[in-house]
Coordinates of C-alpha atoms and ligand atoms in Angstrom, one line a residue:
X16 CA -0.2 0.1 -0.1
X17 CA 1.2 3.3 -0.8
X18 CA 2.0 5.9 1.9
X19 CA 0.1 8.6 0.7
X20 CA -2.9 6.1 1.1
X21 CA -1.8 5.1 4.4
X22 CA -1.6 8.8 5.7
X23 CA -5.2 9.9 3.8
X24 CA -7.2 7.1 5.6
X25 CA -9.8 9.4 7.9
X26 CA -10.7 8.5 11.6
X27 CA -13.4 9.0 14.3
X28 CA -13.3 12.1 15.5
X29 CA -14.9 11.5 19.4
X30 CA -15.2 9.0 22.1
X31 CA -19.7 8.4 21.5
X32 CA -18.7 8.7 17.8
X33 CA -16.4 5.6 18.5
X34 CA -18.9 3.2 20.6
X35 CA -22.5 4.7 18.7
X36 CA -20.5 3.3 15.3
X37 CA -19.5 0.1 16.4
X38 CA -22.1 0.0 18.3
X39 CA -24.5 0.4 15.4
X40 CA -22.2 -2.6 13.4
X41 CA -23.8 -4.8 15.8
X42 CA -26.5 -3.6 16.4
X43 CA -28.6 -4.5 13.4
X44 CA -31.3 -6.9 12.2
X45 CA -29.3 -9.8 14.0
X46 CA -30.5 -8.0 17.1
X47 CA -34.3 -7.6 16.5
X48 CA -34.7 -10.5 13.5
X49 CA -32.7 -12.7 13.3
X50 CA -32.2 -13.1 17.4
X51 CA -35.6 -13.7 17.8
X52 CA -36.4 -16.4 14.7
X53 CA -32.9 -18.3 16.4
X54 CA -34.6 -17.8 19.7
X55 CA -37.7 -19.3 18.2
X56 CA -35.9 -22.3 16.6
X57 CA -34.3 -23.5 19.0
X58 CA -36.7 -24.0 22.0
X59 CA -36.4 -20.3 23.9
X60 CA -34.4 -19.2 27.4
X61 CA -32.2 -21.7 26.9
X62 CA -30.7 -20.7 24.2
X63 CA -30.6 -17.5 25.4
X64 CA -28.7 -18.6 28.1
X65 CA -26.1 -20.2 26.1
X66 CA -25.9 -17.2 23.9
X67 CA -25.6 -14.8 26.9
X68 CA -22.5 -17.0 28.2
X69 CA -21.2 -17.2 24.3
X70 CA -21.5 -13.4 24.0
X71 CA -19.3 -11.8 27.7
X72 CA -17.2 -15.2 27.9
X73 CA -16.2 -15.7 24.1
X74 CA -17.6 -12.6 22.1
X75 CA -15.8 -10.1 24.2
X76 CA -12.3 -11.4 24.2
X77 CA -12.6 -12.3 20.3
X78 CA -13.9 -8.0 20.0
X79 CA -10.9 -6.9 22.1
X80 CA -8.4 -9.2 19.8
X81 CA -10.2 -7.9 16.9
X82 CA -9.8 -4.1 18.2
X83 CA -5.8 -4.6 18.9
X84 CA -5.1 -6.0 15.4
X85 CA -7.3 -3.0 13.6
X86 CA -5.6 -0.3 15.9
X87 CA -2.6 -1.0 15.8
X88 CA -2.0 -1.7 11.8
X89 CA -4.1 0.9 11.3
X90 CA -5.0 -0.4 7.9
X91 CA -7.7 -3.0 6.7
X92 CA -8.3 -6.5 7.7
X93 CA -6.2 -8.0 5.1
X94 CA -3.6 -5.5 5.5
X95 CA -3.2 -6.1 9.1
X96 CA -1.9 -9.8 9.3
X97 CA 0.1 -8.7 6.6
X98 CA 1.7 -6.1 8.7
X99 CA 1.6 -7.8 12.1
X100 CA 2.2 -10.9 10.7
X101 CA 4.6 -10.1 7.5
X102 CA 6.3 -13.2 5.7
X103 CA 3.3 -15.6 6.8
X104 CA -0.2 -17.1 6.0
X105 CA -2.2 -15.3 8.4
X106 CA -3.5 -12.8 5.8
X107 CA -5.4 -15.7 4.7
X108 CA -7.5 -15.0 7.9
X109 CA -7.9 -11.5 7.1
X110 CA -9.2 -12.5 3.5
X111 CA -11.4 -14.8 4.8
X112 CA -13.2 -12.4 6.5
X113 CA -13.5 -10.1 3.7
X114 CA -15.3 -12.6 2.0
X115 CA -17.2 -13.3 4.1
X116 CA -18.5 -9.8 4.9
X117 CA -19.2 -9.9 0.9
X118 CA -21.6 -12.8 1.1
X119 CA -23.7 -11.5 4.6
X120 CA -23.9 -7.9 3.3
X121 CA -25.0 -10.0 0.3
X122 CA -27.9 -11.6 1.7
X123 CA -28.5 -9.4 5.0
X124 CA -29.3 -6.4 2.0
X125 CA -32.5 -9.1 0.9
X126 CA -33.8 -8.4 4.5
X127 CA -33.3 -4.8 4.8
X128 CA -34.8 -5.0 1.6
X129 CA -38.2 -6.1 3.2
X130 CA -37.9 -3.5 5.6
X131 CA -38.1 -1.3 3.0
X132 CA -41.1 -2.8 1.3
X133 CA -42.7 -2.9 4.9
X134 CA -42.0 0.7 5.9
X135 CA -43.3 1.5 1.9
X136 CA -46.5 -0.9 3.4
X137 CA -47.2 1.4 6.4
X138 CA -46.9 4.4 5.4
X139 CA -49.4 3.5 2.6
X140 CA -51.7 2.4 5.0
X141 CA -52.2 -1.3 4.0
X142 CA -51.1 -2.7 7.2
X143 CA -54.1 -1.7 9.0
X144 CA -57.3 -3.8 9.3
X145 CA -55.7 -7.4 8.8
X146 CA -56.0 -10.5 10.4
X147 CA -53.3 -12.1 11.4
X148 CA -53.4 -14.8 8.4
X149 CA -53.2 -12.4 5.8
X150 CA -50.0 -10.8 7.0
X151 CA -48.1 -14.2 6.7
X152 CA -50.0 -14.6 3.0
X153 CA -48.9 -10.7 2.3
X154 CA -45.2 -11.9 3.5
X155 CA -45.1 -15.1 1.2
X156 CA -46.8 -13.5 -1.8
X157 CA -44.2 -10.6 -1.5
X158 CA -40.9 -12.3 -0.8
X159 CA -41.7 -14.8 -3.0
X160 CA -42.3 -12.5 -6.1
X161 CA -39.4 -11.6 -8.0
X162 CA -39.1 -7.9 -9.1
X163 CA -40.1 -6.0 -5.6
X164 CA -37.9 -7.5 -3.2
X165 CA -35.0 -7.5 -5.6
X166 CA -35.3 -3.2 -6.2
X167 CA -35.7 -2.5 -2.5
X168 CA -32.6 -4.7 -1.6
X169 CA -30.9 -2.5 -4.6
X170 CA -31.8 1.0 -3.2
X171 CA -31.2 -0.4 0.1
X172 CA -27.2 -1.1 -0.9
X173 CA -27.2 2.2 -3.1
X174 CA -28.3 4.3 0.3
X175 CA -25.7 2.0 1.9
X176 CA -23.2 2.7 -0.9
X177 CA -23.3 6.8 -0.9
X178 CA -22.7 7.0 2.8
X179 CA -19.6 5.2 2.4
X180 CA -18.7 7.0 -0.1
X181 CA -18.9 10.4 2.2
X182 CA -16.1 8.8 4.4
X183 CA -15.6 7.7 8.3
X184 CA -16.4 10.7 9.9
X185 CA -18.9 12.9 7.7
X186 CA -20.2 9.5 6.6
X187 CA -20.1 6.9 9.1
X188 CA -19.8 8.5 12.2
X189 CA -22.4 11.1 11.8
X190 CA -25.0 8.4 10.6
X191 CA -24.6 6.8 13.8
X192 CA -24.3 9.5 16.6
X193 CA -28.1 10.7 14.8
X194 CA -29.4 6.9 14.3
X195 CA -28.7 5.2 17.2
X196 CA -30.7 7.2 20.3
X197 CA -33.8 7.4 18.0
X198 CA -33.6 3.3 17.6
X199 CA -33.6 3.1 21.9
X200 CA -36.0 5.1 22.2
X201 CA -38.5 3.6 19.9
X202 CA -37.7 0.4 20.9
X203 CA -39.0 1.2 24.7
X204 CA -41.5 2.3 23.6
X205 CA -42.5 -0.9 22.1
X206 CA -42.0 -2.7 24.9
X207 CA -44.6 -0.7 27.2
X208 CA -47.3 -2.4 24.7
X209 CA -46.3 -5.3 24.3
X210 CA -45.6 -6.4 27.7
X211 CA -49.5 -5.4 28.3
X212 CA -50.9 -7.7 25.7
X213 CA -52.9 -11.2 26.7
X214 CA -49.5 -13.5 25.9
X215 CA -47.3 -11.7 27.7
X216 CA -46.9 -13.8 30.3
X217 CA -46.2 -16.9 28.4
X218 CA -44.2 -15.1 25.9
X219 CA -41.8 -13.6 28.9
X220 CA -41.7 -17.3 30.2
X221 CA -40.2 -18.4 27.3
X222 CA -37.7 -16.1 26.6
X223 CA -36.6 -16.2 30.3
X224 CA -37.5 -19.5 32.3
X225 CA -35.3 -22.1 30.5
X226 CA -35.9 -25.7 29.3
X227 CA -32.5 -27.9 29.8
X228 CA -33.6 -30.9 27.6
X229 CA -33.7 -28.0 24.5
X230 CA -29.9 -28.0 24.8
X231 CA -27.6 -29.8 22.2
X232 CA -25.1 -29.3 19.9
X233 CA -26.3 -27.4 17.2
X234 CA -28.7 -25.4 19.7
X235 CA -25.0 -24.7 21.2
X236 CA -23.4 -24.1 17.4
X237 CA -26.3 -21.8 16.4
X238 CA -25.9 -19.6 20.0
X239 CA -22.7 -19.1 19.3
X240 CA -22.6 -18.5 15.2
X241 CA -25.4 -15.8 16.3
X242 CA -23.3 -14.2 19.3
X243 CA -20.3 -13.8 16.1
X244 CA -22.7 -12.3 13.8
X245 CA -24.7 -10.1 16.6
X246 CA -21.7 -9.1 17.9
X247 CA -20.3 -8.4 14.1
X248 CA -17.2 -10.3 15.3
X249 CA -15.0 -13.1 12.8
X250 CA -15.1 -11.0 9.7
X251 CA -12.4 -8.2 10.5
X252 CA -16.1 -5.4 10.3
X253 CA -14.4 -4.2 14.3
X254 CA -11.0 -4.3 13.3
X255 CA -11.8 -2.3 10.9
X256 CA -13.3 -0.2 12.6
X257 CA -10.7 0.0 15.0
X258 CA -8.0 1.3 12.5
X259 CA -10.1 4.4 12.8
X260 CA -10.3 4.7 16.5
X261 CA -7.6 6.9 18.1
X262 CA -5.0 6.7 19.6
X263 CA -6.6 7.4 23.4
X264 CA -9.5 5.2 23.1
X265 CA -9.8 3.1 25.9
X266 CA -10.5 -0.2 24.0
X267 CA -11.9 -2.5 26.9
X268 CA -14.3 -0.3 27.8
X269 CA -15.5 0.8 24.6
X270 CA -15.6 -3.7 23.7
X271 CA -17.8 -3.8 27.4
X272 CA -19.9 -0.6 26.2
X273 CA -21.0 -2.2 22.9
X274 CA -21.4 -5.9 24.2
X275 CA -23.5 -4.2 26.7
X276 CA -25.7 -2.4 24.0
X277 CA -26.1 -5.4 21.4
X278 CA -27.1 -7.4 23.9
X279 CA -29.4 -5.6 25.5
X280 CA -31.6 -4.5 21.8
X281 CA -31.6 -8.4 21.5
X282 CA -33.3 -9.3 24.5
X283 CA -35.6 -6.5 24.7
X284 CA -36.7 -6.9 20.9
X285 CA -37.6 -10.1 22.0
X286 CA -39.1 -8.6 24.6
X287 CA -41.4 -6.4 22.4
X288 CA -42.0 -9.9 19.9
X289 CA -42.4 -13.2 21.9
X290 CA -45.3 -11.7 24.0
X291 CA -46.9 -11.0 20.5
X292 CA -46.2 -14.6 19.2
X293 CA -48.1 -15.9 21.6
X294 CA -51.1 -13.6 21.9
X295 CA -51.7 -14.7 18.3
X296 CA -50.9 -18.1 18.0
X297 CA -48.1 -17.7 15.9
X298 CA -45.4 -20.7 15.6
X299 CA -42.5 -19.2 17.3
X300 CA -40.0 -21.5 15.4
X301 CA -41.5 -20.3 12.4
X302 CA -38.1 -18.9 11.0
X303 CA -36.9 -15.7 9.1
X304 CA -40.4 -14.5 8.6
X305 CA -40.9 -13.9 12.2
X306 CA -40.8 -10.5 12.3
X307 CA -42.6 -9.8 9.2
X308 CA -45.1 -11.2 10.6
X309 CA -45.5 -10.7 13.6
X310 CA -44.9 -6.8 14.2
X311 CA -47.5 -6.1 12.1
X312 CA -49.9 -7.5 14.9
X313 CA -48.7 -5.3 17.0
X314 CA -49.1 -2.5 15.8
X315 CA -52.5 -3.3 14.9
X316 CA -52.9 -3.3 18.7
X317 CA -51.4 -0.4 19.5
X318 CA -53.8 3.7 20.0
X319 CA -51.7 5.0 17.0
X320 CA -50.0 2.1 15.1
X321 CA -50.3 3.3 12.4
X322 CA -47.4 5.8 12.9
X323 CA -45.2 3.5 15.2
X324 CA -45.4 1.0 12.4
X325 CA -44.1 3.5 10.1
X326 CA -41.6 4.5 13.1
X327 CA -40.4 1.4 13.7
X328 CA -39.5 -0.2 10.3
X329 CA -38.1 3.5 9.5
X330 CA -35.8 2.4 12.9
X331 CA -35.4 -0.9 11.9
X332 CA -33.9 0.2 8.2
X333 CA -32.1 2.7 9.9
X334 CA -30.2 0.1 12.3
X335 CA -29.9 -2.5 9.5
X336 CA -27.8 0.6 7.6
X337 CA -25.7 1.0 10.5
X338 CA -24.7 -2.5 9.9
X339 CA -24.8 -2.5 6.6
X340 CA -22.0 0.5 6.3
X341 CA -19.7 -1.5 8.3
X342 CA -19.8 -4.5 6.1
X343 CA -19.2 -2.6 3.0
X344 CA -16.8 -0.7 4.7
X345 CA -15.0 -3.6 5.4
X346 CA -15.0 -4.4 1.6
X347 CA -14.6 -1.4 0.3
X348 CA -11.7 -0.3 3.0
X349 CA -9.6 -3.2 1.2
X350 CA -10.5 -2.4 -2.2
X351 CA -9.6 0.8 -1.8
X352 CA -6.4 0.1 -0.1
X353 CA -4.8 -2.6 -2.1
X354 CA -5.6 -1.0 -5.4
X355 CA -4.8 1.6 -6.7
X356 CA -8.4 2.9 -7.5
X357 CA -10.3 5.5 -5.5
X358 CA -12.2 5.0 -2.9
X359 CA -15.5 5.9 -4.8
X360 CA -15.0 3.2 -7.3
X361 CA -14.4 0.4 -4.6
X362 CA -17.2 1.2 -3.0
X363 CA -18.6 0.5 -6.6
X364 CA -17.4 -2.6 -7.5
X365 CA -18.6 -4.0 -3.8
X366 CA -22.2 -2.1 -4.4
X367 CA -22.2 -4.6 -7.6
X368 CA -21.1 -7.4 -6.4
X369 CA -23.6 -7.3 -3.9
X370 CA -26.4 -6.7 -6.1
X371 CA -25.3 -9.8 -7.7
X372 CA -25.3 -11.8 -4.5
X373 CA -28.8 -10.4 -3.0
X374 CA -30.0 -10.8 -6.4
X375 CA -30.0 -15.2 -6.1
X376 CA -30.4 -15.1 -2.4
X377 CA -33.9 -13.0 -3.2
X378 CA -35.3 -15.0 -5.5
X379 CA -34.1 -18.5 -3.8
X380 CA -37.6 -17.4 -2.2
X381 CA -39.2 -18.0 -5.7
X382 CA -38.0 -18.3 -8.4
X383 CA -34.8 -20.0 -7.4
X384 CA -36.8 -22.0 -4.6
X385 CA -36.3 -25.5 -6.1
X386 CA -32.3 -25.1 -6.3
X387 CA -30.7 -26.5 -3.3
X388 CA -27.5 -27.2 -2.0
X389 CA -26.8 -30.0 0.8
X390 CA -30.8 -29.8 0.6
X391 CA -30.5 -26.0 2.2
X392 CA -31.7 -23.5 -0.6
X393 CA -29.7 -20.1 -1.8
X394 CA -29.9 -17.9 1.0
X395 CA -30.4 -20.6 3.8
X396 CA -26.7 -22.1 2.3
X397 CA -25.3 -18.5 2.1
X398 CA -26.0 -17.7 5.9
X399 CA -25.0 -21.3 6.7
X400 CA -21.3 -21.2 5.4
X401 CA -20.5 -17.1 5.7
X402 CA -22.7 -17.0 9.7
X403 CA -21.9 -20.7 11.0
X404 CA -18.8 -21.5 9.5
X405 CA -16.6 -18.4 8.0
X406 CA -17.8 -16.5 11.6
X407 CA -16.6 -18.9 14.0
X408 CA -13.9 -19.8 12.2
X409 CA -12.8 -16.4 12.0
X410 CA -13.3 -16.3 15.6
X411 CA -11.3 -19.2 16.4
X412 CA -8.6 -17.9 14.3
X413 CA -8.5 -14.5 15.4
X414 CA -8.3 -16.0 18.9
X415 CA -5.2 -17.8 17.9
X416 CA -3.2 -14.7 16.6
X417 CA -3.6 -13.1 19.5
X418 CA -3.3 -15.5 21.9
X419 CA -0.5 -17.2 20.1
X420 CA 1.3 -15.4 17.9
X421 CA 1.4 -11.7 18.5
X422 CA 3.8 -10.6 20.9
X423 CA 1.9 -10.4 24.4
X424 CA 3.9 -7.2 24.8
X425 CA 1.7 -5.9 22.0
X426 CA -1.9 -7.0 22.8
X427 CA -1.2 -5.2 26.7
X428 CA 0.1 -1.8 24.5
X429 CA -2.7 -1.3 22.7
X430 CA -5.3 -2.6 25.2
X431 CA -3.4 -0.8 28.3
X432 CA -3.1 2.7 25.9
X433 CA 0.6 1.8 26.9
X434 CA 0.3 1.4 29.9
X435 CA -2.1 4.2 30.8
X436 CA -4.9 2.4 31.9
X437 CA -5.6 -0.3 33.7
X438 CA -7.2 -4.1 32.6
X439 CA -7.1 -6.2 35.8
X440 CA -8.8 -9.0 33.6
X441 CA -5.7 -9.5 31.1
X442 CA -4.7 -12.5 32.4
X443 CA -8.2 -13.7 32.5
X444 CA -8.5 -12.5 28.6
X445 CA -5.6 -14.0 27.6
X446 CA -6.4 -17.4 29.1
X447 CA -10.0 -17.1 27.0
X448 CA -8.1 -16.2 24.1
X449 CA -5.2 -18.8 23.9
X450 CA -6.8 -22.1 25.8
X451 CA -11.0 -22.0 26.4
X452 CA -12.2 -19.6 22.9
X453 CA -10.2 -22.2 20.4
X454 CA -11.1 -25.5 22.3
X455 CA -14.6 -24.7 22.7
X456 CA -15.2 -23.2 19.0
X457 CA -13.4 -26.6 17.8
X458 CA -15.3 -28.8 19.8
X459 CA -18.4 -27.3 18.3
X460 CA -17.1 -27.8 15.0
X461 CA -15.8 -31.1 15.0
X462 CA -19.4 -32.6 16.9
X463 CA -21.2 -30.9 14.3
X464 CA -19.6 -32.6 11.5
X465 CA -19.9 -35.7 13.6
X466 CA -15.8 -36.1 14.5
X467 CA -16.9 -35.8 18.2
Ligands
PFF12 N1 -23.9 -7.2 13.6 C1 -24.9 -6.8 12.8 C2 -26.3 -7.3 13.3 O1 -26.4 -7.7 14.2 O2 -27.5 -7.3 12.2 C3 -24.7 -7.8 11.3 C4 -23.2 -7.8 11.4 C5 -22.4 -6.5 10.7 C6 -22.4 -9.0 11.1 C7 -21.1 -6.9 10.3 C8 -21.5 -9.3 10.4 C9 -20.7 -8.0 10.6 F1 -19.2 -8.1 10.3

């Protein structure tokens, strides 16, 4: 990479900007849409319990490792390994991250597109006066059609594109500072309505009363995959963001704040969704459509539901947007810094590539529905490969890299800001990334593929 390009790299301008942009990446459809259907498919509270363990015991340490790599290297995720481990194959870990970012952004934008359609339908007033069953058919008719989902997916990618092109401070940081606080406020209002629904008790008990017999290796793998997905870990996303952190950022504190914020939003969205699931007799294990069929029912039962529904889908869109921006940035920063092309051109390549992936993922709900690989449709396959295979594997190798390859002094230097901050749990952190995280992730993997 040329010195000129490196010195032109942008950076975040404020502490709160750092936290909100990182939390913006973490908080997204994964917390609301994916978390709720994963919880529903994996047996409720028991899944959440395992999820929480994965988040705090494995996710947070891996996040600190990504922060360290990124801020130390001040470059895109692949270049970071080339700088910190010259002459080795570790750069492939960065390369896998870029590829995962590309794949996830492709299928994620399909769901972002659904969010835009629901926003549009809310504004048009088509969400009121419907029976629960009607939302079901509305959802399947929409997702299995060809044109509209594609149109919204493309629009969403263009929105992401234009923010990323604006750069770190004016695009990414500024948008997160506005969108994140709004999301939080709206969630609180929606909870107020949801917990007063008749099915609230049943819904909350499903969320908080674990049935331990439901825990299987597949539940644990799903919880681990979900933890990495929700925290944006394993693909160098937070590593890329950390490369824009100022030198005085307290990364341990930032990591804890981002993790707590992300987990809170996930649990709260469960509190919004599951009371409604039980009130309206929807099957909690119904899969990806859960949010798009359940939530409209909640709005129907709220005074001023028309407005709340609009507001909710605006905010869901915006939360999703802060996440798509971060995935886009991983690939754009890579393209820009590793080639001679401008940021704008790099961003276009990413946008167009993701439109392609988004197209086959979207059509897998209709036209390409019969195309399956290993028994999975293309959307589920892309989700499986990227979030259940690449993210946990990425997390495992990131732990191994920071735990065993990287000099401990570098780790300490970064996490303590050159010995100016305390980090009492440093030894525990080291123990986790050296032994616990890699072994745990490897065991779950081997179990899943039938070796253990
Ligand atoms: N964390 C985001 C969410 O929960 O929606 C999704 C995501 C963003 C995954 C960035 C991975 C990533 F690198």
